[in-house]
Short mmCIF file of C-alpha atoms in Angstrom, two decimals:
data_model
loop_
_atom_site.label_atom_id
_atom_site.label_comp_id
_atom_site.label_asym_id
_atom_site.label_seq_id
_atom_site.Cartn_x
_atom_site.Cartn_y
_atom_site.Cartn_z
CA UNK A 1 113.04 115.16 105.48
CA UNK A 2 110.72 116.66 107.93
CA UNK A 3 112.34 115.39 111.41
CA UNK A 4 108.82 116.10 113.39
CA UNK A 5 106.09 114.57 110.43
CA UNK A 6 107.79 111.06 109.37
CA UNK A 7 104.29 110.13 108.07
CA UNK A 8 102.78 108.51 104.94
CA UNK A 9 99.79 107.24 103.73
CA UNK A 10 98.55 105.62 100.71
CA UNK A 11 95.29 104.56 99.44
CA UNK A 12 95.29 102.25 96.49
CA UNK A 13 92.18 100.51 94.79
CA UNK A 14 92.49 98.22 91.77
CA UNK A 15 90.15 95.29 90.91
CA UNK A 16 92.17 92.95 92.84
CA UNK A 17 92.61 95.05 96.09
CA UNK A 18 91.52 97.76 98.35
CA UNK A 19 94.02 98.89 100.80
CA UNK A 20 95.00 101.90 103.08
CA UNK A 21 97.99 101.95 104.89
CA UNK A 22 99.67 104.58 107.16
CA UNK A 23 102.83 104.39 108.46
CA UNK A 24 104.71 106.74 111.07
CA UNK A 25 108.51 106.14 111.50
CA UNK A 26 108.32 107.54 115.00
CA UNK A 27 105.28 106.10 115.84
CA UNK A 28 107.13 103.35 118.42
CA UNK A 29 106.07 100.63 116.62
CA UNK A 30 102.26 100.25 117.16
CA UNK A 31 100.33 97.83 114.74
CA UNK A 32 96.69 97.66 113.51
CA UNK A 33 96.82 94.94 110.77
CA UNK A 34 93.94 93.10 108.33
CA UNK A 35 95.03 91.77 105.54
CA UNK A 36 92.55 88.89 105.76
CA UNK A 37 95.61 86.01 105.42
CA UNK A 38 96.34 85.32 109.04
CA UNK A 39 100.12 84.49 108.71
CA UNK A 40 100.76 87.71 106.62
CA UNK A 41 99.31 89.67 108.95
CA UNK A 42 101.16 87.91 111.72
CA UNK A 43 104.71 88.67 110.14
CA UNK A 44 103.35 92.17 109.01
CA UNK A 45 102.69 92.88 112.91
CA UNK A 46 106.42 91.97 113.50
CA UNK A 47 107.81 93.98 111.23
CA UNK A 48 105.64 97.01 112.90
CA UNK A 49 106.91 96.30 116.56
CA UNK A 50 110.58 95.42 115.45
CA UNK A 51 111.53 97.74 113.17
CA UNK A 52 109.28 100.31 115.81
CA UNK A 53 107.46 101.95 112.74
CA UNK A 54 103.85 102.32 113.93
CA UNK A 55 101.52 100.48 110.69
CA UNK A 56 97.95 100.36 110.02
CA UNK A 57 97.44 98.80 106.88
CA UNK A 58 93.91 97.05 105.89
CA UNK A 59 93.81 95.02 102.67
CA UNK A 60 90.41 93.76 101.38
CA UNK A 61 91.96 91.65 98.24
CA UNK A 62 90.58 88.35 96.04
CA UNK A 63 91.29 85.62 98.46
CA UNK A 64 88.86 83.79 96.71
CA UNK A 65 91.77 83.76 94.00
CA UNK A 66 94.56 83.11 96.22
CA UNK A 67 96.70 85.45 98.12
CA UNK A 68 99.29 86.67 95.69
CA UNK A 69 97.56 89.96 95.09
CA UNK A 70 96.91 90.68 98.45
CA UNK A 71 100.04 89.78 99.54
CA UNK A 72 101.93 92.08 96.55
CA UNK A 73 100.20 95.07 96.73
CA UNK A 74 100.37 95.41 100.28
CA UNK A 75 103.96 95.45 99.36
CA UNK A 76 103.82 98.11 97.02
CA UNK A 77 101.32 100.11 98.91
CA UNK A 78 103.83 99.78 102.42
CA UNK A 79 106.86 100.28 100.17
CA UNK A 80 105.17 103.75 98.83
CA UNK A 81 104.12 104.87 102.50
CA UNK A 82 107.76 104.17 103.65
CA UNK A 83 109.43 106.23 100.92
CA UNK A 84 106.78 109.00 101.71
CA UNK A 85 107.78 109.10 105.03
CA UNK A 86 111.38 109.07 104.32
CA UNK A 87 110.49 112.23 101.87
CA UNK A 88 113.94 112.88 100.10
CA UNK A 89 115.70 110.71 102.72
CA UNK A 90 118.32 113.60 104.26
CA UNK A 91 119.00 113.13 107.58
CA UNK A 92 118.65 109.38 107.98
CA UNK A 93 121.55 107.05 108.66
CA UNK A 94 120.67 105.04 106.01
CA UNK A 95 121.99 101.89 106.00
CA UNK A 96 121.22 98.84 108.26
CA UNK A 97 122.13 94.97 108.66
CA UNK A 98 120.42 92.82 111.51
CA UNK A 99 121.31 89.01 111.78
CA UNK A 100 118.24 87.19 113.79
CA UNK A 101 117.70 84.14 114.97
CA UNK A 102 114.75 82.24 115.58
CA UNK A 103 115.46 78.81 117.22
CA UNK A 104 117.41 77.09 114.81
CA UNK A 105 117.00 79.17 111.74
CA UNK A 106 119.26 82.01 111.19
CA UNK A 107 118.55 85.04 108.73
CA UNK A 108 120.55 88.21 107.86
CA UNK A 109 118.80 91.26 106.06
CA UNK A 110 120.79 93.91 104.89
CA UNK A 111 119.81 97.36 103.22
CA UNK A 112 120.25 100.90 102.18
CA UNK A 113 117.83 103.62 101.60
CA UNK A 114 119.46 104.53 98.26
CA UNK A 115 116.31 105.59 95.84
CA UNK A 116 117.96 102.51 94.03
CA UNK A 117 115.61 100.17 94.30
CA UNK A 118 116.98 96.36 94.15
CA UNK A 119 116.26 93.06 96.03
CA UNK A 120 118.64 89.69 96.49
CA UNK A 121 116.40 87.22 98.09
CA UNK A 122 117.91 83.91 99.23
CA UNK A 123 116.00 82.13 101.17
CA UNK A 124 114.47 78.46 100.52
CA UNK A 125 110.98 76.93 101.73
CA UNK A 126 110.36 72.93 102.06
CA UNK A 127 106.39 73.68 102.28
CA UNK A 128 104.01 75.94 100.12
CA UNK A 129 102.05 77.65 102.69
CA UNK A 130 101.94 78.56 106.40
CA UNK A 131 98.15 78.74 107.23
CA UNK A 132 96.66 80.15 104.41
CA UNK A 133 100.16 82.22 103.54
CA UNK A 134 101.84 80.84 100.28
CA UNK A 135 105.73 81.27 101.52
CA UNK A 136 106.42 82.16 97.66
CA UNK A 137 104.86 85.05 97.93
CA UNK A 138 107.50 86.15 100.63
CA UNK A 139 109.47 87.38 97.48
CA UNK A 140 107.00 88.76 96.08
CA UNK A 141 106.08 91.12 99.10
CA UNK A 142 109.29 91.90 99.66
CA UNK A 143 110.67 92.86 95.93
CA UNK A 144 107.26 95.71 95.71
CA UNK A 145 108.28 96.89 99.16
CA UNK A 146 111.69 97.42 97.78
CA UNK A 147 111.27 98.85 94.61
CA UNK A 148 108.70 101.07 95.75
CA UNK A 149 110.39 102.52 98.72
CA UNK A 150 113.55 103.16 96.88
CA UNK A 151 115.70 100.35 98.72
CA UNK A 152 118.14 98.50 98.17
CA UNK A 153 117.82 95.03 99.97
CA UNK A 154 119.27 92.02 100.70
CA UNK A 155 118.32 88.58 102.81
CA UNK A 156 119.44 85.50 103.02
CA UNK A 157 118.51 82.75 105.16
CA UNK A 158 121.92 81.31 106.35
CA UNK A 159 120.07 78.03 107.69
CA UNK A 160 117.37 76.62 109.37
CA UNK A 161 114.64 74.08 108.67
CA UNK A 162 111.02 75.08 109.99
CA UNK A 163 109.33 77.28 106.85
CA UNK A 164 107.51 79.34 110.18
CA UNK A 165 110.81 80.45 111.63
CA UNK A 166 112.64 80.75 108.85
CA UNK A 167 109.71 83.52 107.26
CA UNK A 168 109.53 85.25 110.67
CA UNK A 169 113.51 85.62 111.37
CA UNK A 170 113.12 86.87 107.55
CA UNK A 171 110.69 89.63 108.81
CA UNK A 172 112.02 90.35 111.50
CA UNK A 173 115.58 90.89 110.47
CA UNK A 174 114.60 93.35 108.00
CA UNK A 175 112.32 94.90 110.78
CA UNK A 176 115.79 95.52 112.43
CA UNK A 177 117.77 96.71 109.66
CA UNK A 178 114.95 99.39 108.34
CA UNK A 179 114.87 100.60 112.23
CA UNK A 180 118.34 101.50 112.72
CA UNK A 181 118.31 102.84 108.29
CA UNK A 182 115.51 105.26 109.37
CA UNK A 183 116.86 106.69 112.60
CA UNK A 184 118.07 110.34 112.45
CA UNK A 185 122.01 110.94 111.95
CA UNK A 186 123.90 112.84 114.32
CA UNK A 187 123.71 116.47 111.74
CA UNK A 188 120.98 115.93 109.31
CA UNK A 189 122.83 116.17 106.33
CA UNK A 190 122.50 113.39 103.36
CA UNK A 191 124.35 110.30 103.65
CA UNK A 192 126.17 110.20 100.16
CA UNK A 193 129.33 112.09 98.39
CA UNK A 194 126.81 113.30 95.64
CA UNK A 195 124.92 115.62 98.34
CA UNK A 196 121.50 113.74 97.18
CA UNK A 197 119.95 110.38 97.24
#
């Protein structure tokens, strides 16, 4: 891993969506979001300042469909910039787990930069949306980001009962995880007894 780029960009156009995104792990966590779905791009501009990973990602997708593919592809798109940042993830400490709150709901993320992608999502909604956000989708967004950054990563929401605070702490806990995962070990070497990831 390049200690002094930490940079990645993708461009990806399909039928459904058109959407650049560039991320910079050391970037101190500035955000430029448009996704065109108000609440996404509200939690999407937490995970920027929390996790302190600098993102500019515009979507132009079908919201005349729904959000779903909007929604998912920015997740694969972010997940793809993040693991080309990350490059082949020497020199990283790896792993991170963040417990936030946010009033009364409580949510823990967990993860490891592993190039073994997987995602254990537990975490329940009483209402379909937020704004024009279906909270299903929160799955969804965060299974591409997953699988296409190479992570491993789980959340659960250990309680709480407003659907807005319970998808923010969500964010925001894996905003805290991926921040301390990404931050530069004390000798550069790779965090694993195989030597690689």
């Amino acid at each position: 891993m390049n200690k002094e780029i930490r940079k990645g960009s993708i461009v990806r156009k399909t039928k459904e969506t058109d959407i650049c995104i560039e991320v910079a792990l050391d970037g101190r966590g500035k955000a430029d979001i448009d996704t065109g779905v108000g609440f996404f791009d509200h939690m999407l501009t937490a995970l920027s300042v929390h996790s302190g990973i600098s993102m500019s990602i515009h979507v132009k997708g079908d919201l005349n469909v729904d959000c779903h593919h909007t929604v998912e592809d920015t997740g694969i798109a972010l997940g793809a910039a993040l693991g080309q940042a990350l490059g082949d993830k020497s020199g990283i400490v790896r792993y991170g787990t963040a417990y936030i709150p946010m009033d009364e709901s409580l949510v823990m993320a967990s993860l490891d930069l592993s190039n073994r992608p997987f995602l254990v999502f537990n975490c329940d909604f009483t209402n379909q949306s937020c704004g024009d956000y279906d909270l299903c989708m929160t799955e969804e967004f965060f299974r591409a980001f997953a699988f296409n950054s190479g992570m491993t990563l789980h959340i659960s929401l250990l309680y709480g009962s407003n659907d807005h605070h319970k998808c923010e702490a969500a964010f925001k806990s894996v905003a805290h995880a991926l921040k301390t995962a990404v931050a530069h070990n004390t000798d550069g070497s790779t965090l694993s007894t195989k030597g690689v990831l």
